[in-house]
């Protein structure tokens, strides 16, 4: 059984297929008469709404579940929750803290499991990101993206997805917030061209897209004061966009902490594509589910 826990669960061919299905004007009704359970340990605006609507557009019925309510590993084990949900649903989506939670769900192999964000990765976001980049630039081979800030879940998935599609990936962030050796090995395994830069200005020079995410992710709130200090100098603002050049577009997975990782002026600038990017969350989710519940697990 196929699941989507991280982008490199997909081959390059499968990634292209998902992106093609995301733009299919007649989505296959692969969920007709069926449900999808969407379990959230963390808050969400985009992921919940885009997934719910994607399920509806594929003929299915989404059921939103707050993890507290089902008590994963408190009321019953993650495995027992998974077995129960699989009695009623054709697929399970989960937004969790630990990556091991989605792995435990997938290991049951009862229905396809979709990672809707964990501390390590955010593959659904990356699918929307590359869809947005494709809509902007067409074939992504030889294009480039500079990610400035925290080498986090969003960045790992973006680097894999954009890198697999032939983009050069540049990163700049403070020491302590960069990719681990294991992360860099994983990118290398996927054939991704990756470079790390001490200065944000160097990383962005001449790139096609500049990307950032919050400095404090969900669950890291206790570190936020320290992180604000550590990330000083890594804000994407008008000056940094000038260093990138007039060709560069701006992307952000949202929610944005305006005035921290990005200035108001950049989010709202003509270079910003954050709203088409947010809208693409639904199209990308629909493409992924159409593939996962259709040809992938046929
Ligand atoms: N980008 C993203 O995943 O947004 P939400 O946290 O609102 O779902
Ligand atoms: N890195 C952020 C992404 C939110 C969509 C977080 O994990 O909170």
Coordinates of C-alpha atoms and ligand atoms in Angstrom, one line a residue:
X1 CA 0.0 0.0 0.0
X2 CA 1.3 3.5 -0.9
X3 CA 1.2 6.4 1.6
X4 CA 2.5 9.9 1.5
X5 CA 4.7 10.7 4.5
X6 CA 7.4 12.7 2.6
X7 CA 7.9 13.8 -1.0
X8 CA 10.5 11.2 -1.7
X9 CA 7.9 8.5 -1.2
X10 CA 7.0 9.5 -4.8
X11 CA 9.2 8.7 -7.7
X12 CA 9.8 11.6 -10.1
X13 CA 7.3 10.1 -12.5
X14 CA 4.7 9.9 -9.7
X15 CA 5.4 13.5 -8.7
X16 CA 4.7 14.6 -12.2
X17 CA 1.5 12.5 -12.3
X18 CA 0.2 14.1 -9.1
X19 CA 0.9 17.6 -10.4
X20 CA -0.9 16.7 -13.7
X21 CA -3.9 15.3 -11.7
X22 CA -3.9 18.5 -9.6
X23 CA -4.9 20.4 -12.8
X24 CA -7.4 17.9 -14.1
X25 CA -10.7 19.8 -14.7
X26 CA -12.7 16.5 -14.2
X27 CA -11.3 15.0 -11.1
X28 CA -11.9 11.2 -10.9
X29 CA -14.5 10.4 -8.2
X30 CA -12.2 8.1 -6.4
X31 CA -13.8 8.8 -3.0
X32 CA -17.5 8.4 -4.1
X33 CA -19.5 7.2 -1.1
X34 CA -16.4 7.1 1.1
X35 CA -14.9 9.1 3.9
X36 CA -11.5 10.4 4.8
X37 CA -10.5 11.0 8.4
X38 CA -8.5 14.2 9.0
X39 CA -6.8 14.1 12.4
X40 CA -5.1 17.2 13.8
X41 CA -2.8 17.5 16.8
X42 CA -2.0 21.1 15.8
X43 CA -4.0 24.0 14.5
X44 CA -4.6 24.6 10.8
X45 CA -6.3 27.0 8.4
X46 CA -5.1 26.0 4.9
X47 CA -4.5 22.3 5.4
X48 CA -7.8 21.5 7.0
X49 CA -9.9 23.5 4.5
X50 CA -8.0 22.5 1.4
X51 CA -8.1 18.8 2.3
X52 CA -11.8 18.9 3.2
X53 CA -12.6 20.5 -0.1
X54 CA -10.4 18.2 -2.1
X55 CA -12.1 15.2 -0.5
X56 CA -15.5 16.7 -1.5
X57 CA -14.3 17.4 -5.0
X58 CA -13.4 13.7 -5.3
X59 CA -16.9 12.6 -4.2
X60 CA -16.0 11.8 -0.6
X61 CA -16.9 13.0 2.9
X62 CA -14.2 14.5 5.2
X63 CA -14.4 14.0 8.9
X64 CA -12.3 16.5 10.9
X65 CA -11.0 15.1 14.2
X66 CA -9.1 16.9 16.9
X67 CA -6.5 14.6 18.2
X68 CA -7.3 15.5 21.8
X69 CA -10.8 14.1 21.2
X70 CA -9.6 10.7 20.2
X71 CA -6.7 10.8 22.6
X72 CA -3.9 9.2 20.6
X73 CA -1.7 7.3 23.0
X74 CA -3.8 8.5 25.9
X75 CA -7.4 7.2 25.4
X76 CA -6.1 4.4 23.1
X77 CA -2.9 3.7 21.1
X78 CA -2.2 5.4 17.8
X79 CA -2.4 1.9 16.2
X80 CA -5.9 1.3 17.7
X81 CA -7.1 4.7 16.5
X82 CA -5.8 3.9 13.0
X83 CA -7.5 0.5 13.0
X84 CA -10.8 2.1 14.1
X85 CA -10.7 4.9 11.6
X86 CA -9.9 2.4 8.8
X87 CA -13.2 0.7 9.5
X88 CA -15.1 3.8 8.3
X89 CA -12.7 5.6 6.0
X90 CA -10.9 5.1 2.7
X91 CA -7.9 7.1 3.8
X92 CA -6.5 8.9 6.9
X93 CA -4.7 12.3 6.9
X94 CA -2.8 13.3 10.1
X95 CA -1.1 16.5 11.3
X96 CA 1.1 15.5 14.2
X97 CA 4.1 16.4 16.3
X98 CA 6.3 13.4 15.9
X99 CA 7.0 11.9 12.5
X100 CA 6.9 8.5 14.1
X101 CA 3.1 9.0 14.7
X102 CA 2.4 9.0 10.9
X103 CA 4.8 6.1 10.4
X104 CA 2.9 4.1 13.0
X105 CA -0.4 4.8 11.2
X106 CA 1.1 3.9 7.9
X107 CA 2.7 0.7 9.3
X108 CA -0.8 -0.6 9.9
X109 CA -1.2 -0.7 6.1
X110 CA -5.0 -0.6 6.3
X111 CA -5.7 2.5 4.3
X112 CA -3.4 5.1 2.7
X113 CA -2.1 7.6 5.2
X114 CA -1.2 11.2 4.3
X115 CA 1.1 13.3 6.4
X116 CA -0.6 16.7 6.8
X117 CA 2.6 18.2 8.5
X118 CA 4.8 16.8 11.2
X119 CA 7.9 18.1 12.8
X120 CA 10.0 16.7 10.0
X121 CA 8.1 17.4 6.8
X122 CA 5.1 19.0 5.1
X123 CA 4.7 17.2 1.8
X124 CA 1.2 18.6 0.9
X125 CA 2.7 22.1 1.2
X126 CA 5.6 21.2 -1.1
X127 CA 3.2 19.9 -3.8
X128 CA 1.3 23.2 -3.8
X129 CA 4.7 25.0 -3.9
X130 CA 5.9 23.2 -6.9
X131 CA 2.6 23.5 -8.6
X132 CA 2.8 27.3 -8.1
X133 CA 6.3 27.4 -9.4
X134 CA 5.3 25.4 -12.5
X135 CA 2.4 27.7 -13.2
X136 CA 4.9 30.6 -13.0
X137 CA 7.8 29.2 -14.9
X138 CA 6.7 26.1 -16.8
X139 CA 9.4 23.4 -16.8
X140 CA 11.4 23.9 -13.6
X141 CA 14.7 22.4 -14.9
X142 CA 17.5 24.9 -14.2
X143 CA 15.3 27.3 -12.2
X144 CA 16.3 28.2 -8.7
X145 CA 14.8 28.9 -5.3
X146 CA 16.4 30.4 -2.2
X147 CA 14.9 29.5 1.1
X148 CA 15.9 31.9 3.9
X149 CA 15.3 31.1 7.6
X150 CA 14.7 27.9 9.5
X151 CA 15.7 24.6 7.9
X152 CA 12.4 23.1 9.0
X153 CA 9.6 20.7 7.9
X154 CA 8.5 23.1 5.1
X155 CA 12.0 23.5 3.8
X156 CA 12.9 19.8 3.8
X157 CA 9.8 18.9 1.7
X158 CA 10.2 21.9 -0.6
X159 CA 13.9 21.1 -1.2
X160 CA 12.9 17.5 -2.1
X161 CA 10.0 18.5 -4.4
X162 CA 11.6 21.4 -6.2
X163 CA 15.0 19.7 -6.3
X164 CA 13.5 16.5 -7.8
X165 CA 11.9 18.7 -10.5
X166 CA 15.4 20.1 -11.4
X167 CA 15.5 23.3 -9.4
X168 CA 18.7 24.5 -7.7
X169 CA 18.1 24.8 -4.0
X170 CA 19.9 27.5 -2.0
X171 CA 19.6 27.9 1.7
X172 CA 20.6 30.5 4.2
X173 CA 19.9 30.4 7.9
X174 CA 21.7 30.9 11.2
X175 CA 24.0 28.1 12.7
X176 CA 21.9 25.7 14.6
X177 CA 18.9 25.9 12.3
X178 CA 20.5 24.4 9.2
X179 CA 19.9 21.0 7.6
X180 CA 21.5 18.0 9.3
X181 CA 24.0 15.8 7.5
X182 CA 21.2 13.2 7.2
X183 CA 18.9 15.7 5.6
X184 CA 21.6 16.7 3.1
X185 CA 22.3 13.0 2.4
X186 CA 18.6 12.5 1.7
X187 CA 18.6 15.5 -0.8
X188 CA 21.7 14.0 -2.4
X189 CA 20.0 10.6 -2.7
X190 CA 17.2 12.3 -4.5
X191 CA 19.7 14.0 -6.9
X192 CA 19.0 17.5 -5.6
X193 CA 21.5 20.3 -6.2
X194 CA 21.8 22.0 -2.8
X195 CA 24.0 24.8 -1.5
X196 CA 24.2 26.5 1.9
X197 CA 25.2 30.2 2.3
X198 CA 26.2 32.2 5.3
X199 CA 24.6 35.4 4.0
X200 CA 21.1 35.6 2.8
X201 CA 22.2 38.2 0.2
X202 CA 24.5 35.6 -1.4
X203 CA 21.8 32.9 -1.4
X204 CA 19.1 35.0 -3.2
X205 CA 21.2 36.6 -5.9
X206 CA 19.6 36.0 -9.3
X207 CA 17.2 33.3 -8.1
X208 CA 13.7 32.8 -9.6
X209 CA 12.0 32.5 -6.2
X210 CA 12.6 33.5 -2.7
X211 CA 10.9 31.5 0.0
X212 CA 10.5 31.7 3.8
X213 CA 8.5 30.2 6.7
X214 CA 8.0 31.2 10.3
X215 CA 11.0 31.2 12.6
X216 CA 9.0 29.5 15.4
X217 CA 7.0 26.5 14.3
X218 CA 4.0 25.1 16.0
X219 CA 5.2 23.4 19.2
X220 CA 8.3 25.6 19.5
X221 CA 6.6 28.6 21.1
X222 CA 8.8 28.4 24.3
X223 CA 11.8 29.1 22.1
X224 CA 10.3 32.1 20.3
X225 CA 12.3 34.8 22.2
X226 CA 15.6 33.1 21.5
X227 CA 14.7 32.4 17.9
X228 CA 13.8 36.0 17.3
X229 CA 17.4 36.9 18.3
X230 CA 19.0 34.0 16.4
X231 CA 17.3 34.8 13.2
X232 CA 18.1 38.5 13.2
X233 CA 19.4 39.4 9.7
X234 CA 17.5 36.7 8.0
X235 CA 14.3 38.6 7.3
X236 CA 13.0 38.8 3.7
X237 CA 12.4 42.5 3.2
X238 CA 12.5 44.9 0.3
X239 CA 16.3 45.2 0.5
X240 CA 16.7 41.4 0.2
X241 CA 14.3 41.3 -2.7
X242 CA 16.4 44.0 -4.4
X243 CA 19.5 41.7 -3.8
X244 CA 17.6 38.9 -5.4
X245 CA 16.7 40.9 -8.5
X246 CA 13.5 42.0 -10.3
X247 CA 12.9 38.5 -11.7
X248 CA 12.4 36.9 -8.3
X249 CA 8.9 36.0 -7.0
X250 CA 8.2 35.6 -3.3
X251 CA 6.6 32.5 -1.7
X252 CA 5.6 31.7 1.9
X253 CA 3.6 28.6 3.0
X254 CA 1.7 30.9 5.5
X255 CA 0.7 31.7 8.2
X256 CA 3.2 34.6 8.0
X257 CA 4.5 36.4 11.1
X258 CA 4.6 39.8 9.4
X259 CA 7.5 41.8 10.7
X260 CA 9.5 38.7 11.7
X261 CA 10.6 36.4 8.8
X262 CA 9.1 38.7 6.2
X263 CA 8.2 42.4 6.0
X264 CA 4.6 43.4 5.3
X265 CA 5.8 45.1 2.1
X266 CA 7.1 41.9 0.6
X267 CA 4.1 39.8 1.4
X268 CA 1.9 42.4 -0.2
X269 CA 4.2 43.2 -3.1
X270 CA 3.7 42.6 -6.8
X271 CA 6.4 39.9 -6.5
X272 CA 4.4 37.9 -4.0
X273 CA 2.6 34.8 -5.1
X274 CA 1.4 33.7 -1.6
X275 CA -2.3 33.8 -2.5
X276 CA -2.1 31.6 -5.6
X277 CA 0.2 29.4 -3.6
X278 CA -2.4 29.1 -0.8
X279 CA -5.2 28.4 -3.4
X280 CA -3.0 25.7 -4.9
X281 CA -3.1 23.8 -1.6
X282 CA -6.6 22.5 -2.6
X283 CA -5.6 21.6 -6.1
X284 CA -2.4 19.9 -5.0
X285 CA -4.3 17.9 -2.3
X286 CA -6.9 16.9 -4.8
X287 CA -4.2 15.7 -7.2
X288 CA -2.5 13.8 -4.5
X289 CA -5.6 12.0 -3.3
X290 CA -6.8 11.3 -6.9
X291 CA -3.5 9.5 -7.4
X292 CA -3.2 7.8 -4.0
X293 CA -6.8 6.5 -4.0
X294 CA -6.8 5.8 -7.7
X295 CA -3.9 4.4 -9.7
X296 CA -1.4 4.2 -6.8
X297 CA -3.3 1.8 -4.8
X298 CA -5.5 0.2 -7.5
Ligands
LIG1 N1 0.6 26.2 5.2 C1 -0.2 25.5 6.1 O1 0.0 24.3 6.3 O2 -1.1 26.2 6.7 P1 -2.0 25.7 7.9 O3 -1.1 25.5 9.1 O4 -3.0 26.9 8.2 O5 -2.7 24.5 7.5
LIG2 N1 6.9 25.3 10.0 C1 5.5 25.7 10.3 C2 4.6 25.5 9.1 C3 3.2 25.9 9.3 C4 2.4 25.6 8.1 C5 5.1 24.9 11.5 O1 5.4 23.7 11.5 O2 4.4 25.4 12.3

